[in-house]
Coordinates of C-alpha atoms in Angstrom, one line a residue:
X1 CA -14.8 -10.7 -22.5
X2 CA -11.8 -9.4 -24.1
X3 CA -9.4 -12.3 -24.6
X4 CA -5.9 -12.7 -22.8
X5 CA -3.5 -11.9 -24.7
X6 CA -5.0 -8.6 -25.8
X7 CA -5.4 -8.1 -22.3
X8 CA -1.5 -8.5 -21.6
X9 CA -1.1 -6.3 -24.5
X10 CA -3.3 -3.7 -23.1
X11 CA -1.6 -4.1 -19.5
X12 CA 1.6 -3.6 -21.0
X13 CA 0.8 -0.7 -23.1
X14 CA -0.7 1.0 -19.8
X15 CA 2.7 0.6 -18.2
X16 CA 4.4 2.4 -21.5
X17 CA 2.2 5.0 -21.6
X18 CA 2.1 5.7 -18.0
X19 CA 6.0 5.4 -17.9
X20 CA 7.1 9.2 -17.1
X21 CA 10.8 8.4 -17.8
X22 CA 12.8 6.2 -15.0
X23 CA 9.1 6.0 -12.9
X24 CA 5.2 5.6 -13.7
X25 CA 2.5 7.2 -12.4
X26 CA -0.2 5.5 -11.3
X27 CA -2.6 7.3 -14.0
X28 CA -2.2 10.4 -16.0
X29 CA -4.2 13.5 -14.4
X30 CA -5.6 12.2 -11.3
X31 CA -2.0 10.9 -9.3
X32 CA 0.7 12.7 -11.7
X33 CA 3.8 11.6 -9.5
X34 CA 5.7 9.0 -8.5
X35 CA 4.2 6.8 -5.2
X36 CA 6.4 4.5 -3.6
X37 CA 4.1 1.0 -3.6
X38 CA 2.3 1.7 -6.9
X39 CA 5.9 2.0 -8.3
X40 CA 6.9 -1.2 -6.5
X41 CA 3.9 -3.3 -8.0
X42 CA 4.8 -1.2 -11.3
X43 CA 8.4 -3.4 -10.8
X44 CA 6.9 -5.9 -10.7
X45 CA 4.5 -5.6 -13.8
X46 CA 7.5 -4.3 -15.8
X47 CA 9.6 -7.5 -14.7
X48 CA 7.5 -9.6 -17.0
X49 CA 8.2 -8.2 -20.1
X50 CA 11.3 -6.0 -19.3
X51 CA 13.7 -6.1 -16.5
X52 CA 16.2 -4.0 -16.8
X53 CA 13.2 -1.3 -16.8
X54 CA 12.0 -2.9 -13.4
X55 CA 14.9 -2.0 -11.9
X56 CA 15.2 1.2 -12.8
X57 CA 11.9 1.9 -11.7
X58 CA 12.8 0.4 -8.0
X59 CA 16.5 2.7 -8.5
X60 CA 14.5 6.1 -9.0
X61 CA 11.9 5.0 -6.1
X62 CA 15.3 5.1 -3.8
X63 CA 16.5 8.4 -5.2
X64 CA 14.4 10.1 -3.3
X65 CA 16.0 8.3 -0.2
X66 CA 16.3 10.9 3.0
X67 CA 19.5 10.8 4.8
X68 CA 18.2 8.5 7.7
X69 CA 17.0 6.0 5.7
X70 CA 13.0 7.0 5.0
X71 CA 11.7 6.5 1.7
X72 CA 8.8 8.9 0.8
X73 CA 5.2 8.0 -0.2
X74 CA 5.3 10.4 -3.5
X75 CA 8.1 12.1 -5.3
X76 CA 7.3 15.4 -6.7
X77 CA 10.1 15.0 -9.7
X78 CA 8.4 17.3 -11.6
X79 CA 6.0 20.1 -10.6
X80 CA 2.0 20.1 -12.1
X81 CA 0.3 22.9 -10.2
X82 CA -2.7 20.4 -10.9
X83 CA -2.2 18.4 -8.0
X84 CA -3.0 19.1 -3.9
X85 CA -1.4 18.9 -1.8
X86 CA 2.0 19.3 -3.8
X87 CA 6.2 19.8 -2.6
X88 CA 5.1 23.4 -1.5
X89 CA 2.8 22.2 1.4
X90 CA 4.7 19.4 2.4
X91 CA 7.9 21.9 2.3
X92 CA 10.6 18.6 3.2
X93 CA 14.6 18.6 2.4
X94 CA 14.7 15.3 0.6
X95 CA 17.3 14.8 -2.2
X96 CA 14.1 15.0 -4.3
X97 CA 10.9 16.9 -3.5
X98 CA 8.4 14.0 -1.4
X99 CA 6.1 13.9 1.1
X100 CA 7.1 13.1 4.6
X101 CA 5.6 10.1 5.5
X102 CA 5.9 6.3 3.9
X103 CA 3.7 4.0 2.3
X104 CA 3.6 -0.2 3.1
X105 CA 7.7 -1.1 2.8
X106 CA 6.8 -3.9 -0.2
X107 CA 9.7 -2.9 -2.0
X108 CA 11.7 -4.9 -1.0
X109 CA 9.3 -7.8 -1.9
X110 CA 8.8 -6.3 -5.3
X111 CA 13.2 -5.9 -5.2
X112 CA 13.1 -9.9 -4.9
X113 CA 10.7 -11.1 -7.4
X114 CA 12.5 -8.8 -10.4
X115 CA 15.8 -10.0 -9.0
X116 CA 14.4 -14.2 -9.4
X117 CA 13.4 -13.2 -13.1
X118 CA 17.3 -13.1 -13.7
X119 CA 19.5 -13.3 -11.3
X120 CA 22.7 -13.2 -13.0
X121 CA 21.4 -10.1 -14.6
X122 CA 20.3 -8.7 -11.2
X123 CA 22.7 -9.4 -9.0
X124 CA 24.6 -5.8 -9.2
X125 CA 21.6 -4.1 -9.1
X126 CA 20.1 -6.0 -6.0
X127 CA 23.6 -5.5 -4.6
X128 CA 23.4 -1.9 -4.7
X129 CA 19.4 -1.8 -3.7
X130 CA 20.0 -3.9 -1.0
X131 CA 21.6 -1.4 1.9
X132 CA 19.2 1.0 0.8
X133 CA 16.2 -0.8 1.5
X134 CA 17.8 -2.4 4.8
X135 CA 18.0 1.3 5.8
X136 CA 14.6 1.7 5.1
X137 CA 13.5 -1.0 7.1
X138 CA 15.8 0.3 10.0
X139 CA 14.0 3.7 10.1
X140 CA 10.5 1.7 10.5
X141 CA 12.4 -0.5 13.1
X142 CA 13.7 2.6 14.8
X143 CA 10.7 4.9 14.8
X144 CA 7.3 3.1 13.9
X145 CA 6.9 0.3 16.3
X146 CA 4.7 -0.3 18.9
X147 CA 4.5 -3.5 21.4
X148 CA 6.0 -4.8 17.9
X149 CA 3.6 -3.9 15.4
X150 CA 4.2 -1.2 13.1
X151 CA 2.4 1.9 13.5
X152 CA 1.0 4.5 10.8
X153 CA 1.5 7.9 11.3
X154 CA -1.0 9.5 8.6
X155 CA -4.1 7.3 6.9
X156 CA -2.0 8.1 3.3
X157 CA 0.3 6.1 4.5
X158 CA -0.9 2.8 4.8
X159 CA -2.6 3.5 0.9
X160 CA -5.9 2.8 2.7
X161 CA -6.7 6.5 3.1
X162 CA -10.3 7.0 4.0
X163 CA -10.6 3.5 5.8
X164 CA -13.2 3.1 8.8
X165 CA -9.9 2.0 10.8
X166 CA -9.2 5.7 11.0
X167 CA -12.8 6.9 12.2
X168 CA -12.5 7.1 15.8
X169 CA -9.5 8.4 16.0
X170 CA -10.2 11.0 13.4
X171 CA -13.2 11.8 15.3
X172 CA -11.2 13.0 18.2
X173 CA -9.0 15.3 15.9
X174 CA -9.7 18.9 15.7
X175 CA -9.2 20.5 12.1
X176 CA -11.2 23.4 13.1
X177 CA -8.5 25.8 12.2
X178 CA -6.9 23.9 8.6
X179 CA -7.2 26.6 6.7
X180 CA -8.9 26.9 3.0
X181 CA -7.4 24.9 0.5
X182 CA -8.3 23.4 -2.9
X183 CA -8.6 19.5 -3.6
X184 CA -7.6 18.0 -7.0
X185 CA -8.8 14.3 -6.5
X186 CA -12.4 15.5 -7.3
X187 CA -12.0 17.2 -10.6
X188 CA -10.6 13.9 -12.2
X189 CA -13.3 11.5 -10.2
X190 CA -16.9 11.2 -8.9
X191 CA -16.4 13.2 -5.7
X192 CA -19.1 9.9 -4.1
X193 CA -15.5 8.3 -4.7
X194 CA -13.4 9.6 -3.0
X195 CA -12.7 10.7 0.7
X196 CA -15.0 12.6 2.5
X197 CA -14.0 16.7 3.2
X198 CA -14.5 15.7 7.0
X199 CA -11.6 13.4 6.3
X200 CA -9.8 15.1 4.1
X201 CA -9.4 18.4 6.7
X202 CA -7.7 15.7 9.0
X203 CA -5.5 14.8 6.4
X204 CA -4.2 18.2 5.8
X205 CA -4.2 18.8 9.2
X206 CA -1.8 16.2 9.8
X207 CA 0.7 17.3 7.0
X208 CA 0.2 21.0 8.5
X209 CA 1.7 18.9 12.0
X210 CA 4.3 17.6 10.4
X211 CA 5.6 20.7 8.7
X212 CA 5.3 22.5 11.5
X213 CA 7.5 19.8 12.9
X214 CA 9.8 19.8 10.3
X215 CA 9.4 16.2 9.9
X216 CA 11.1 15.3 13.1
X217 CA 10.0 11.4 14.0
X218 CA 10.7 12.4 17.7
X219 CA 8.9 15.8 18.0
X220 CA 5.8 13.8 15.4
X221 CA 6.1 10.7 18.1
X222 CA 5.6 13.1 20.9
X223 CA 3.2 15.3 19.5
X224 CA 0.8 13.5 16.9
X225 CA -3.0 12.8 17.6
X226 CA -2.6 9.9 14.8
X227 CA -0.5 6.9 15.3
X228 CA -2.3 3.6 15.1
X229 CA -1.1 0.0 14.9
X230 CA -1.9 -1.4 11.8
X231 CA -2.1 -4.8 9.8
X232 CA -1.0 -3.1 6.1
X233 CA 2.1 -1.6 8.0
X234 CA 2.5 -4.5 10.0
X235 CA 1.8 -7.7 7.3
X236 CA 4.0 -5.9 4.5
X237 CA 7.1 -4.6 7.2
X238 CA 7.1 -8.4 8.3
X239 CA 7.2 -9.6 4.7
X240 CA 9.6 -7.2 4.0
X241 CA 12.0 -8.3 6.7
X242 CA 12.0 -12.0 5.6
X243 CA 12.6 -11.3 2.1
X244 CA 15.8 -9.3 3.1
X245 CA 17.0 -12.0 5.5
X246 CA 16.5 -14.5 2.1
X247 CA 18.6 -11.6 -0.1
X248 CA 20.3 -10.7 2.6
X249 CA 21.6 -14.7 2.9
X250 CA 21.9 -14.8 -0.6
X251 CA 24.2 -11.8 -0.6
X252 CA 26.3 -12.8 1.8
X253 CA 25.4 -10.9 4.5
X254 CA 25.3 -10.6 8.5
X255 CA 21.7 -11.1 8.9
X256 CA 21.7 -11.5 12.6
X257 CA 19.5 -8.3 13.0
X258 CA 16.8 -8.9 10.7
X259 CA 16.4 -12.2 12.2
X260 CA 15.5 -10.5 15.6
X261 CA 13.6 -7.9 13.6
X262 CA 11.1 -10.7 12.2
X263 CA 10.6 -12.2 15.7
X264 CA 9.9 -8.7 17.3
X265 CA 7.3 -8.4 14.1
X266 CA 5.8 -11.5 14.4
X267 CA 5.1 -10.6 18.2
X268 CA 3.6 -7.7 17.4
X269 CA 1.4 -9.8 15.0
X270 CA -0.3 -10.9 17.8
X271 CA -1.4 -7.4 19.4
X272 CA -3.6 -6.8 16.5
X273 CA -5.9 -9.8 16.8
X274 CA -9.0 -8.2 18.6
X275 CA -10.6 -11.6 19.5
X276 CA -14.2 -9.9 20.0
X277 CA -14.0 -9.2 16.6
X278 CA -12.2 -12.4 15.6
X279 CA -10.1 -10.8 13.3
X280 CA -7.0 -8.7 12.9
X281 CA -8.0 -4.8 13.3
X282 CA -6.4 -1.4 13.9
X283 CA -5.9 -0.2 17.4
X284 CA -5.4 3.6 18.5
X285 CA -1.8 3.4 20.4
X286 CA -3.2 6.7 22.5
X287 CA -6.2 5.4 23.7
X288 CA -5.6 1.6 23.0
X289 CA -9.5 1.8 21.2
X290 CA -9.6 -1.2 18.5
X291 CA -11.2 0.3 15.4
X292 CA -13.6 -2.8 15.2
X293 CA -12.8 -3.2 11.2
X294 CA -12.3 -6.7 9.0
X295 CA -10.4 -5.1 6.1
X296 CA -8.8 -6.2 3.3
X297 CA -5.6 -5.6 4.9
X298 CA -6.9 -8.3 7.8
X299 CA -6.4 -10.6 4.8
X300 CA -2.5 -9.7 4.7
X301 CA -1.4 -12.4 7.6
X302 CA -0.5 -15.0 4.9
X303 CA 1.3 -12.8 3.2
X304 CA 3.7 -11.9 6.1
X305 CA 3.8 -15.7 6.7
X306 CA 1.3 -15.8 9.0
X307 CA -0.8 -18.6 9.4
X308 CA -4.4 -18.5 11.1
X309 CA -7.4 -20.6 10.7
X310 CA -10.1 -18.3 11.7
X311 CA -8.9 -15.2 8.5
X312 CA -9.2 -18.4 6.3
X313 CA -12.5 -19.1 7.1
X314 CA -13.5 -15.8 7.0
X315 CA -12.2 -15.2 3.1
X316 CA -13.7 -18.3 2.3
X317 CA -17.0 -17.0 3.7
X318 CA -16.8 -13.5 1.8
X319 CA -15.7 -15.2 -1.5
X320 CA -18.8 -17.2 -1.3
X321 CA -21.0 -14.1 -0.5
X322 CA -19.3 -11.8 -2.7
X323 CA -19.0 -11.6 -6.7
X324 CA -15.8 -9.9 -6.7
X325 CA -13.9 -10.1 -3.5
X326 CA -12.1 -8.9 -1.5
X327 CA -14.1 -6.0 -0.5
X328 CA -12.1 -3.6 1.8
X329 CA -14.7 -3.5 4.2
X330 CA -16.9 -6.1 5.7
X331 CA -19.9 -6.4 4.0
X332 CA -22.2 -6.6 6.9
X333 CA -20.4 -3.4 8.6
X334 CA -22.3 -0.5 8.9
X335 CA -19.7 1.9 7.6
X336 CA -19.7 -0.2 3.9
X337 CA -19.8 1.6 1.2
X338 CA -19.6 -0.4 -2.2
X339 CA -18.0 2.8 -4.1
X340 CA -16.3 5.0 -1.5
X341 CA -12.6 4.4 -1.8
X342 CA -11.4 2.3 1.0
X343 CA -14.5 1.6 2.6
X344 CA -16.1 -1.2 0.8
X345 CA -14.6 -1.4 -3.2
X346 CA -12.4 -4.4 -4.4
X347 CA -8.9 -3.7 -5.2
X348 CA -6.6 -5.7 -7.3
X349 CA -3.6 -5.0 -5.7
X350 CA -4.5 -6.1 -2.3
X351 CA -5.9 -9.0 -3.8
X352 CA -2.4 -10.0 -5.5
X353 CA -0.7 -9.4 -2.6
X354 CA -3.5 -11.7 -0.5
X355 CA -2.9 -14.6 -3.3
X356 CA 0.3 -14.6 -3.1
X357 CA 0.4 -15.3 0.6
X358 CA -2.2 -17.8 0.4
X359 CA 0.0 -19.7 -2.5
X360 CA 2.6 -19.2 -0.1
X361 CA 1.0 -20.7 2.9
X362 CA -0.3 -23.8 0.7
X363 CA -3.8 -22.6 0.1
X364 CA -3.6 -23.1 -3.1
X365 CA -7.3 -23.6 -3.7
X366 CA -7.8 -20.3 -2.4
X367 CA -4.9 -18.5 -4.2
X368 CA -6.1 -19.7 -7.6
X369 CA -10.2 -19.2 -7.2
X370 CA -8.8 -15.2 -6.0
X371 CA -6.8 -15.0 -9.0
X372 CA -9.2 -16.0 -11.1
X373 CA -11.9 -14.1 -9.7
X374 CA -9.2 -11.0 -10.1
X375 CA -8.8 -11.5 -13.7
X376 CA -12.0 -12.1 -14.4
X377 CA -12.7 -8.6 -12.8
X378 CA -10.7 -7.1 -14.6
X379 CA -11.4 -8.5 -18.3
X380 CA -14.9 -7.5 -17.8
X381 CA -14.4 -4.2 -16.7
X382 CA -11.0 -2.9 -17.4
X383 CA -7.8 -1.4 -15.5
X384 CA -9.4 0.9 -13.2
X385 CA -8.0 1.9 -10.0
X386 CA -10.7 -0.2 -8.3
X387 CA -13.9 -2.0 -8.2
X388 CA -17.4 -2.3 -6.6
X389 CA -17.1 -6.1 -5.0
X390 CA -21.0 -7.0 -6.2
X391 CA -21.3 -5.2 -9.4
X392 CA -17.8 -5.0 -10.8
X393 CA -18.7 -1.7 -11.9
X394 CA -15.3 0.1 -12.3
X395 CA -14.4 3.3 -9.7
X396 CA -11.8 5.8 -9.1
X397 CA -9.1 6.2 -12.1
X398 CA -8.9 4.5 -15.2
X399 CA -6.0 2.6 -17.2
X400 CA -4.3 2.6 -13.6
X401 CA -0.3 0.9 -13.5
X402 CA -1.0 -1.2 -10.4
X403 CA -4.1 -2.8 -11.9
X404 CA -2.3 -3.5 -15.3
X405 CA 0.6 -4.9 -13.3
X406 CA -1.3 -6.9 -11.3
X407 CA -2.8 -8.5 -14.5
X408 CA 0.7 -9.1 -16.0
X409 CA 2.3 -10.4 -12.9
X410 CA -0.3 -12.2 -11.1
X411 CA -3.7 -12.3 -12.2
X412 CA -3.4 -12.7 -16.0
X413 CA -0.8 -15.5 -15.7
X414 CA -1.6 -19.1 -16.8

């Protein structure tokens, strides 16, 4: 086992090298851009052992701001032919070439815990992040709700892209007529990795929809096979909003709206707990189908404040049963898959986001055997992208930002 501080010194170095000049990306060759929560946990990471390059990170994240608030999952700041599907297929009018669709809103979270590093030092920069990302949260306000949760409009979206959440909803898509195209993902990575082409023609066929559509949320609304309520969307908007009620507050601001937003969030918590299940789970807004899936993201609750005895007792279950929790799938369901992406593998950054809310909540016994059970993860087997839960064995991309951040903020500390 490699020991600590050469760990932090590797972690660090992973955020250098990775560092493409104002933004990181999450790993050289397989994800050459900038994406909007790996560069928030990248914040984060950097916050440790350099602020001022934190912020910059979270002020180049909102250059790629549209007009009416949105903040994209990727900006294409520079073009590498390399990578599918790139600014050409998404064809959107940002200030910056992006995708059109989001990823979970935890910027704002990340904004908050570089700004309590130094305030004094911060307090400019958190002034002039601040409208921006209450913008952002408007937009989700305005056009991603549903009976109060917060909806998902493409599986990239919630960063939990080929997740059995998706499955019977996918199912129902036709992506008969996608076209041929090329994938990238699978010349960088083991192909038993990653996504599925089933899934992956549903993917394209969705950012085929919304080009068509020009990216209009209305015409998307009215028109999109895919919009599901979701606890990653839901957990991390809710987080989101209480954090910019406490800047907010601290700022000096009118937070009479956010205060309503939280209470319409925290109502919609409650439409995602499929009590068959016993668990919170992805529903289909069409067809109102629950997914029937315990995912990592079910784990979430205590980070958005939520409180609920019967998640506790499942985590406390699984990190009994397995080596290196928290899977992103249940174990015992039939669509696990130890290796396969988002349907079984452990990732780090869930995890820190999981311990934090538990630490949050009081579970501190919890918090600290999941942090340690992280970094003991990753000091056996490295920065990768992500992990099988029983072996360790590492999967996806190597010397990955979010991974080495996690170590530096989070798992690595004390």
């Amino acid at each position: 086992m490699t020991s600590e501080n050469t760990l932090t010194d590797q972690a660090q170095q992973i955020l250098i090298d990775n560092d493409r000049g104002g933004y990181t990306v999450p790993t050289a060759g397989l994800y050459p851009y900038q994406w909007n929560w790996d560069s928030a946990v990248a914040a984060f990471g950097f916050a440790q052992f350099d602020v001022e390059r934190a912020w910059v990170e979270l002020e180049t994240l909102f250059q790629g701001q549209w007009a009416d608030g949105m903040v994209p999952h990727i900006l294409f700041h520079k073009n590498d032919p390399g990578y599918f599907p790139g600014p050409d297929v998404w064809a959107c009018e940002g200030p910056i070439p992006s995708s059109g669709i989001i990823q979970p809103p935890i910027a704002a979270t990340m904004a908050r815990f570089v700004w309590e590093q130094d305030r004094e030092m911060g307090q400019t920069r958190m002034g002039a992040l601040y409208p921006k990302m209450l913008a952002w949260h408007n937009w989700i306000m305005r056009w991603r709700l549903h009976m109060g949760a917060v909806c998902t409009t493409h599986p990239w979206e919630t960063g939990r892209d080929n997740a059995p959440d998706w499955d019977k909803t996918m199912a129902r898509m036709d992506a008969s007529d996608v076209g041929e195209y090329t994938r990238r993902d699978t010349a960088h990575v083991n192909s038993e990795d990653r996504p599925t082409k089933f899934d992956y023609d549903r993917y394209i066929k969705l950012v085929q929809l919304g080009r068509r559509l020009k990216w209009d949320q209305a015409a998307m609304m009215a028109e999109s096979p895919f919009r599901v309520a979701d606890p990653t969307m839901t957990f991390t908007t809710l987080r989101a909003a209480r954090d910019l009620h406490a800047v907010g507050e601290a700022l000096g601001k009118d937070v009479s709206q956010i205060a309503a937003d939280i209470k319409r969030l925290e109502a919609g918590v409650s439409t995602l707990w499929n009590k068959e299940l016993g668990g919170f789970d992805s529903r289909d807004v069409h067809s109102g189908e629950w997914a029937g899936c315990v995912s990592n993201a079910s784990y979430l609750c205590w980070f958005a404040g939520v409180e609920n005895p019967a998640m506790l007792a499942r985590l406390r279950d699984v990190m009994e049963r397995v080596p290196y929790p928290v899977p992103s799938n249940d174990p015992d369901a039939e669509t696990f898959d130890v290796r396969r992406y988002w349907r079984g593998p452990t990732w780090a950054i869930v995890n820190m986001l999981i311990g934090l809310g538990l630490k949050d909540m009081g579970h501190e016994k919890e918090a600290q055997a999941l942090a340690k059970k992280t970094a003991d993860l990753i000091a056996e087997h490295g920065f990768a992208e992500y992990f099988d839960p029983f072996s360790g064995d590492a999967a996806g991309g190597g010397s990955f930002t979010w991974t080495a951040a996690v170590w530096l903020a989070w798992a690595g500390r004390d």
